[in-house]
Each structure stands twice: as C-alpha cells, then as structure tokens.
Tab-separated table of C-alpha atoms in Angstrom:
chain	number	residue	atom	x	y	z
W	1	MET	CA	58.339	36.229	87.619
W	2	ASN	CA	58.034	36.361	91.410
W	3	ILE	CA	61.676	37.354	91.766
W	4	LEU	CA	61.334	40.093	89.109
W	5	SER	CA	58.117	41.311	90.683
W	6	GLY	CA	59.839	41.564	94.054
W	7	TYR	CA	62.719	43.472	92.500
W	8	ARG	CA	60.314	45.927	90.873
W	9	LYS	CA	58.641	46.540	94.221
W	10	LYS	CA	61.998	47.267	95.840
W	11	LEU	CA	63.279	49.454	92.977
W	12	PRO	CA	61.239	52.580	93.856
W	13	LEU	CA	62.465	52.330	97.436
W	14	LEU	CA	66.041	52.073	96.166
W	15	VAL	CA	65.595	55.121	93.928
W	16	VAL	CA	64.148	57.105	96.835
W	17	ALA	CA	67.015	56.031	99.069
W	18	LEU	CA	69.584	57.131	96.498
W	19	GLY	CA	67.728	60.377	95.985
W	20	LEU	CA	67.935	61.106	99.691
W	21	ALA	CA	71.579	60.151	99.887
W	22	ASN	CA	72.928	62.111	96.898
W	23	PRO	CA	72.017	65.604	98.135
W	24	MET	CA	74.236	64.950	101.141
W	25	ALA	CA	77.287	64.272	98.976
W	26	PRO	CA	78.037	67.936	98.080
W	27	ALA	CA	77.657	68.967	101.723
W	28	GLN	CA	79.984	66.205	102.839
W	29	ALA	CA	82.439	67.197	100.114
W	30	ALA	CA	82.355	70.785	101.386
W	31	ASP	CA	83.045	69.607	104.937
W	32	ASN	CA	86.167	67.795	103.759
W	33	TYR	CA	87.219	70.501	101.285
W	34	PRO	CA	89.938	70.897	100.280
W	35	SER	CA	91.178	67.330	100.530
W	36	ARG	CA	94.328	68.054	98.497
W	37	SER	CA	96.171	71.016	97.010
W	38	VAL	CA	94.134	73.602	95.118
W	39	ARG	CA	95.315	74.765	91.701
W	40	LEU	CA	94.759	78.446	90.971
W	41	ILE	CA	94.852	78.826	87.187
W	42	THR	CA	96.241	82.289	86.436
W	43	PRO	CA	95.951	83.489	82.805
W	44	ALA	CA	99.120	85.583	82.970
W	45	ASN	CA	102.875	85.206	83.117
W	46	PRO	CA	104.714	85.846	86.401
W	47	GLY	CA	104.820	89.571	87.145
W	48	GLY	CA	101.985	92.030	86.730
W	49	THR	CA	98.708	92.552	88.535
W	50	THR	CA	97.014	89.216	87.801
W	51	ASP	CA	99.945	87.179	89.052
W	52	PHE	CA	100.375	89.452	92.088
W	53	LEU	CA	96.749	89.005	93.161
W	54	ALA	CA	96.849	85.279	92.507
W	55	ARG	CA	99.849	84.856	94.784
W	56	LEU	CA	98.247	86.918	97.536
W	57	LEU	CA	95.165	84.721	97.313
W	58	ALA	CA	97.183	81.489	97.184
W	59	VAL	CA	99.109	82.353	100.341
W	60	HIS	CA	95.895	83.320	102.130
W	61	LEU	CA	93.954	80.188	101.136
W	62	THR	CA	96.888	77.949	102.059
W	63	LYS	CA	96.811	79.357	105.587
W	64	ALA	CA	93.013	79.380	105.826
W	65	TRP	CA	92.394	75.875	104.511
W	66	GLY	CA	95.502	73.990	105.623
W	67	GLN	CA	96.126	72.733	102.092
W	68	SER	CA	98.505	74.209	99.543
W	69	ALA	CA	97.035	76.603	96.992
W	70	ILE	CA	99.374	76.634	94.002
W	71	VAL	CA	99.496	79.337	91.312
W	72	ASP	CA	99.551	77.792	87.836
W	73	ASN	CA	100.573	80.515	85.343
W	74	ARG	CA	99.044	80.071	81.889
W	75	GLY	CA	99.979	83.347	80.236
W	76	SER	CA	99.195	82.748	76.578
W	77	ALA	CA	96.391	83.192	74.044
W	78	SER	CA	94.927	86.173	75.947
W	79	GLY	CA	93.853	83.912	78.782
W	80	VAL	CA	91.939	81.454	76.610
W	81	ASN	CA	94.211	78.527	77.482
W	82	GLY	CA	93.757	79.061	81.196
W	83	ALA	CA	90.005	79.383	80.791
W	84	GLU	CA	89.815	76.159	78.787
W	85	ILE	CA	91.831	74.266	81.394
W	86	THR	CA	89.462	75.531	84.061
W	87	MET	CA	86.350	74.715	82.047
W	88	ASN	CA	87.530	71.145	81.448
W	89	SER	CA	88.511	70.512	85.071
W	90	ALA	CA	86.376	68.582	87.528
W	91	PRO	CA	83.880	70.767	89.434
W	92	ASP	CA	85.226	69.669	92.805
W	93	GLY	CA	86.704	72.982	93.953
W	94	HIS	CA	90.316	71.922	93.526
W	95	THR	CA	90.705	74.022	90.375
W	96	LEU	CA	90.005	77.754	90.579
W	97	PHE	CA	90.441	80.478	87.985
W	98	MET	CA	91.916	83.937	88.618
W	99	VAL	CA	89.789	85.828	86.118
W	100	TYR	CA	90.175	89.430	84.988
W	101	HIS	CA	88.646	91.861	82.499
W	102	GLN	CA	90.321	90.193	79.511
W	103	HIS	CA	88.005	87.232	80.026
W	104	THR	CA	84.899	89.169	79.006
W	105	VAL	CA	86.720	91.223	76.350
W	106	ASN	CA	87.603	87.982	74.561
W	107	ALA	CA	83.946	87.460	73.735
W	108	ALA	CA	84.100	90.531	71.489
W	109	LEU	CA	87.514	89.752	70.014
W	110	ILE	CA	87.441	86.053	69.252
W	111	ALA	CA	84.849	84.904	66.752
W	112	LYS	CA	84.907	81.254	67.779
W	113	LEU	CA	85.649	81.389	71.470
W	114	PRO	CA	85.578	77.752	72.687
W	115	TYR	CA	83.401	78.620	75.684
W	116	HIS	CA	80.925	81.159	76.987
W	117	PRO	CA	82.834	83.455	79.394
W	118	VAL	CA	80.077	83.262	82.005
W	119	ASN	CA	77.737	80.342	81.401
W	120	ASP	CA	80.510	77.734	81.110
W	121	PHE	CA	81.924	78.629	84.534
W	122	THR	CA	80.845	79.111	88.120
W	123	PRO	CA	81.348	82.722	89.240
W	124	ILE	CA	82.608	83.003	92.829
W	125	THR	CA	83.261	86.693	93.531
W	126	GLN	CA	84.824	89.851	92.185
W	127	MET	CA	87.953	90.870	94.120
W	128	THR	CA	89.081	94.277	92.915
W	129	GLU	CA	88.441	97.072	90.487
W	130	GLY	CA	90.770	99.821	89.392
W	131	GLY	CA	92.173	101.772	86.518
W	132	LEU	CA	95.323	101.581	84.444
W	133	LEU	CA	98.472	103.651	84.616
W	134	LEU	CA	99.936	105.219	81.500
W	135	VAL	CA	103.691	104.734	81.853
W	136	VAL	CA	106.744	105.593	79.782
W	137	ASN	CA	110.450	104.971	79.970
W	138	PRO	CA	112.175	107.568	82.212
W	139	SER	CA	114.013	108.837	79.124
W	140	HIS	CA	110.716	109.945	77.538
W	141	PRO	CA	110.365	113.751	77.170
W	142	SER	CA	106.829	113.855	78.643
W	143	ARG	CA	106.310	114.484	82.342
W	144	ASN	CA	102.525	114.457	82.637
W	145	ALA	CA	99.306	113.876	80.693
W	146	LYS	CA	99.266	117.316	79.066
W	147	ASP	CA	102.845	116.946	77.879
W	148	PHE	CA	102.179	113.445	76.610
W	149	VAL	CA	99.110	114.333	74.541
W	150	GLN	CA	100.991	117.265	73.038
W	151	TRP	CA	103.938	115.006	72.224
W	152	ALA	CA	101.691	112.347	70.657
W	153	ARG	CA	100.014	114.982	68.472
W	154	THR	CA	103.129	116.757	67.285
W	155	THR	CA	106.007	114.280	67.087
W	156	ARG	CA	107.064	113.321	63.589
W	157	ASP	CA	108.534	110.030	64.724
W	158	GLN	CA	106.752	106.702	64.491
W	159	ILE	CA	104.984	106.089	67.818
W	160	ASN	CA	104.668	102.582	69.218
W	161	ILE	CA	102.396	101.411	72.023
W	162	GLY	CA	102.930	98.153	73.853
W	163	SER	CA	100.478	95.960	75.730
W	164	ALA	CA	100.138	92.556	77.354
W	165	GLY	CA	98.433	91.276	74.204
W	166	ILE	CA	95.835	91.942	71.538
W	167	GLY	CA	92.564	92.951	73.158
W	168	SER	CA	94.116	93.347	76.600
W	169	GLY	CA	92.969	96.169	78.848
W	170	GLY	CA	96.078	98.129	77.938
W	171	HIS	CA	95.445	97.614	74.227
W	172	LEU	CA	91.847	98.796	74.464
W	173	ALA	CA	92.862	101.784	76.588
W	174	GLY	CA	95.478	102.665	73.984
W	175	GLU	CA	92.953	102.436	71.157
W	176	LEU	CA	90.522	104.617	73.075
W	177	PHE	CA	93.321	107.115	73.711
W	178	LYS	CA	94.129	107.284	70.009
W	179	LEU	CA	90.480	107.805	69.110
W	180	MET	CA	89.972	110.569	71.647
W	181	SER	CA	93.302	112.330	71.096
W	182	GLY	CA	93.346	112.070	67.323
W	183	THR	CA	96.755	110.413	67.330
W	184	THR	CA	98.246	107.301	65.771
W	185	ALA	CA	100.529	104.591	67.102
W	186	GLN	CA	101.630	101.127	66.073
W	187	HIS	CA	100.454	98.485	68.529
W	188	ILE	CA	103.079	95.983	69.693
W	189	PRO	CA	101.451	93.087	71.591
W	190	TYR	CA	103.554	91.100	74.041
W	191	LYS	CA	102.837	87.750	75.633
W	192	GLY	CA	101.841	89.061	79.031
W	193	THR	CA	102.560	91.984	81.336
W	194	GLY	CA	106.015	90.809	82.380
W	195	PRO	CA	107.447	90.738	78.842
W	196	ALA	CA	105.724	94.055	78.079
W	197	ILE	CA	107.436	95.680	81.068
W	198	ILE	CA	110.801	94.361	79.922
W	199	GLY	CA	110.127	95.741	76.451
W	200	LEU	CA	109.321	99.209	77.782
W	201	LEU	CA	112.353	99.201	80.072
W	202	GLY	CA	114.456	98.328	77.042
W	203	GLY	CA	113.028	101.139	74.932
W	204	GLU	CA	111.304	98.849	72.425
W	205	TYR	CA	108.216	101.098	72.331
W	206	HIS	CA	107.017	104.418	73.753
W	207	TYR	CA	104.128	103.888	76.160
W	208	ASN	CA	101.818	101.396	77.820
W	209	PHE	CA	98.578	101.465	79.812
W	210	MET	CA	99.412	98.948	82.528
W	211	GLY	CA	97.608	97.503	85.534
W	212	LEU	CA	98.100	99.826	88.488
W	213	THR	CA	99.512	97.281	90.899
W	214	GLY	CA	102.353	96.139	88.680
W	215	ALA	CA	102.994	99.585	87.180
W	216	PHE	CA	103.285	101.461	90.469
W	217	GLY	CA	105.920	99.014	91.638
W	218	GLN	CA	108.062	99.875	88.618
W	219	VAL	CA	107.407	103.599	89.092
W	220	ARG	CA	108.411	103.522	92.765
W	221	ALA	CA	111.581	101.718	91.792
W	222	GLY	CA	112.366	104.541	89.353
W	223	LYS	CA	112.290	102.202	86.354
W	224	LEU	CA	109.200	103.762	84.733
W	225	ARG	CA	107.550	107.186	84.811
W	226	ALA	CA	103.847	107.630	85.598
W	227	ILE	CA	102.061	109.921	83.139
W	228	ALA	CA	98.342	109.519	83.910
W	229	VAL	CA	95.716	107.226	85.422
W	230	SER	CA	92.792	105.944	83.370
W	231	THR	CA	90.242	106.458	86.149
W	232	SER	CA	87.895	109.443	85.912
W	233	LYS	CA	89.630	111.190	88.833
W	234	ARG	CA	93.055	111.279	90.411
W	235	LEU	CA	93.853	108.591	92.945
W	236	PRO	CA	94.182	109.548	96.628
W	237	THR	CA	97.296	107.405	96.830
W	238	ALA	CA	98.925	109.184	93.862
W	239	PRO	CA	97.558	112.753	93.882
W	240	ASP	CA	100.417	114.068	91.735
W	241	VAL	CA	99.525	111.786	88.817
W	242	PRO	CA	96.797	113.409	86.695
W	243	ALA	CA	93.787	111.592	85.319
W	244	MET	CA	93.825	111.398	81.535
W	245	SER	CA	90.280	112.785	81.647
W	246	GLU	CA	91.765	116.121	82.730
W	247	VAL	CA	93.200	116.436	79.222
W	248	LEU	CA	90.734	114.227	77.341
W	249	PRO	CA	87.323	114.744	79.043
W	250	GLY	CA	85.340	111.511	79.262
W	251	PHE	CA	88.345	109.198	79.019
W	252	GLU	CA	87.953	106.308	81.469
W	253	VAL	CA	89.089	102.687	81.501
W	254	VAL	CA	88.584	100.527	84.586
W	255	GLY	CA	89.653	96.931	85.007
W	256	TRP	CA	88.604	94.221	87.459
W	257	TYR	CA	89.711	90.887	88.917
W	258	GLY	CA	87.843	87.970	90.444
W	259	VAL	CA	87.611	84.220	90.982
W	260	MET	CA	85.700	81.577	89.042
W	261	ALA	CA	85.529	77.791	88.990
W	262	PRO	CA	84.397	75.110	86.545
W	263	ALA	CA	80.680	74.978	85.754
W	264	LYS	CA	78.314	72.951	87.917
W	265	LEU	CA	80.293	73.456	91.105
W	266	PRO	CA	78.013	72.280	93.958
W	267	LYS	CA	76.436	75.075	95.965
W	268	PRO	CA	78.061	74.069	99.303
W	269	LEU	CA	81.492	74.294	97.669
W	270	VAL	CA	80.632	77.661	96.111
W	271	THR	CA	79.670	78.913	99.550
W	272	LYS	CA	82.877	77.675	101.189
W	273	ILE	CA	85.191	79.010	98.466
W	274	HIS	CA	83.327	82.317	98.396
W	275	ALA	CA	83.831	82.689	102.146
W	276	GLY	CA	87.514	81.808	101.835
W	277	VAL	CA	88.179	84.412	99.145
W	278	LEU	CA	86.162	87.101	100.914
W	279	SER	CA	88.103	86.557	104.129
W	280	LEU	CA	91.070	87.941	102.181
W	281	VAL	CA	89.207	90.633	100.241
W	282	LYS	CA	87.640	92.099	103.381
W	283	SER	CA	90.824	92.035	105.434
W	284	PRO	CA	92.263	95.459	106.351
W	285	GLU	CA	95.652	94.418	104.958
W	286	PHE	CA	94.225	93.582	101.527
W	287	VAL	CA	92.118	96.755	101.391
W	288	LYS	CA	95.169	98.835	102.276
W	289	THR	CA	97.384	97.051	99.757
W	290	MET	CA	94.890	97.581	96.950
W	291	ARG	CA	94.408	101.253	97.751
W	292	ASN	CA	98.149	101.805	97.914
W	293	ASN	CA	98.269	100.494	94.369
W	294	GLY	CA	95.316	102.521	93.114
W	295	SER	CA	92.631	99.832	93.257
W	296	GLU	CA	89.653	99.089	95.467
W	297	ALA	CA	88.781	95.781	97.120
W	298	VAL	CA	85.383	94.534	95.923
W	299	SER	CA	83.300	91.667	97.291
W	300	SER	CA	80.203	90.406	95.535
W	301	THR	CA	77.818	87.491	95.607
W	302	PRO	CA	78.235	84.827	92.917
W	303	GLU	CA	74.963	85.985	91.363
W	304	ALA	CA	76.028	89.636	91.293
W	305	PHE	CA	79.409	88.712	89.814
W	306	ARG	CA	77.668	86.723	87.080
W	307	GLN	CA	75.505	89.686	86.079
W	308	PHE	CA	78.477	92.047	86.287
W	309	MET	CA	80.392	89.963	83.749
W	310	LEU	CA	77.419	89.692	81.403
W	311	ASP	CA	77.111	93.486	81.434
W	312	ASP	CA	80.861	93.850	80.926
W	313	MET	CA	80.703	91.664	77.828
W	314	LYS	CA	78.131	93.986	76.259
W	315	LYS	CA	80.191	97.086	77.086
W	316	TRP	CA	83.378	95.786	75.487
W	317	GLU	CA	81.583	94.610	72.363
W	318	ASP	CA	80.704	98.253	71.758
W	319	VAL	CA	84.259	99.464	72.478
W	320	VAL	CA	85.790	96.910	70.111
W	321	LYS	CA	83.486	98.003	67.291
W	322	ARG	CA	84.173	101.698	67.864
W	323	ALA	CA	87.934	101.145	67.993
W	324	GLY	CA	87.852	98.986	64.877
W	325	ILE	CA	89.731	96.153	66.533
W	326	LYS	CA	89.515	93.080	64.351
W	327	ALA	CA	88.106	89.992	66.047
W	328	ARG	CA	90.132	86.833	65.692
C-alpha cells in the first residue's frame, strides 16, 4: 500500500511533466523539418498545369529546404486516389498535396466521396488562380470565339468535346458553354490533361477547355489554336485571344491551385511549410511565369484557403445541378 500510495503521489507530477514536454515536440519537429525527402502528391498525369506547378514547387522546395521534394503523379479517379493517399499519410509534413479546383468539384459529383475535401486535410495556401483556354486543332475552321459559336450552332456534324475527366474544370466549362450557347456535344473524358492533349492533336474530338499554362505552351508551339479564354476579360498577355464572354455575356470559369497536407498537421509545421511555399509564390519569377501563362499568383493564409474551398464547394454544387451532370 505504501508503494502504491507513493506512486499515486508521483503520478500527477509525471502527467504534468509529460504535458509540458509534449507541446515542445511539434516545435522541435519543425526545427528539424524536413528530415527526409518530401513527397508531393500530384493528382494528375505528367503534362498539364497541375504537373507543371508541382514541378516548379518541388524544385523550389528542394533548394529551400536542402531535402529532395519529389513529385508523385497520381492521375486517376479525378484526383480521388491522390487525395486518399494524402489523407492516410502521417501528418509529419513529409507528404504534401498539390490540390486544384477538381478537389472541391468532386464533392458535388461523387455521392460517396471517401473524405471531406476540406475537413479531412490541412489547408496550407492557395497558389494561383486563372481561367481556361478554349483550344482546337489547327485544322479546325474556327479562328476566334465568334466563329466557333457560329460553327457549333450550325454544323450538322456530330460535335465532340474532350476533357481531362468527368467533372474536371474543362468538362464543367464545356457544359456551361453548351447551356449558354444552346449547342450540343458529346463529352469524351480522358485520364488526365496529357492524354486529352494527345487526343486533340490526333483529331479525336473537336475542342477542349484546358488549363492556361499547359494550353498556351501547345499554342505557342503551333500544335493547337487558341479560340477564347474563359475569364471575364481578355488577358494582358494574350490580347488577341477574345474572352468567351464577348460572345456569350456572363460566361466565366476560373480555376485555382494550392497546397494541402494530411489533417492534424502540427501548427509549427503548417507555419514552416506555408512560408516555404509562399517564398515561391511571391517570387518575381513565379509571378511573371504565371502571368505569361494567363494566371495570377495568389498567397493566402491557411484559414483563408480553408474558407475559400468551402465556398467553392457550394458554388460547384449549383453548377453541377444546373448542367445536369450526374454524380457518381
């Protein structure tokens, strides 16, 4: 009894000691972070905007942190696989997620999504925002937005539209275009932007609303023709490309990209990763690169990014219902 009584007297002191020690662990972890290579889960195949941004970020973080940041492409299931891998990873900062607008759209498209797009992750920061570029094969008869809408309304041929997948930004933009222009087209979903580009180059379908960064590269190379941007106004970097809103007033589709991590990431690690990503986003080189490709660099606090995604989920739920896209 005396031994047990002595143990009970010491137990509160032990609990207090542990309680004082544990809060230091996340801070110490942040001081030593990263202690090994960082995996950047990228829910897209090589090629396209998501992969491009991920590789820019990986190179930057490798230099900034002195540890390799490796892009892990998981371009299937509309990004769900990559999100699940991230969600199930340890919240130690060594797994990050290159998230984009598809992540919040999935909440409206997939009835039994295996996670909550916001609450089951740790938002870090938004990185960019921008529109899409309507592109066609150079052999297409249309030269601009006015020509294209006229063609879509009058051609007697079956029209096909391609995208990076069901519910992707390009798919939703295409559905909105059909609704506003009063036209029809058969949707052909591909497994990512890269395969969709190859399909358009090969003449497998007629048009695609693609991410600006990847699309402009193909346009500059003469492999695709730019018809219109999905932003409300023309882009300063491409003043000769009309906004679709010039022909269809009110048409606007804007996408975004950012970084997340597994849920319950300790605050000191959130702060360090946030600073690392923003050191790229705020750099003059990154700002210039994004603007040259029709996008804008965006930095936000983790809290602001969280609210932004919650609002985005609500917006796309409405779009999906209006477009009549069937949830999976």
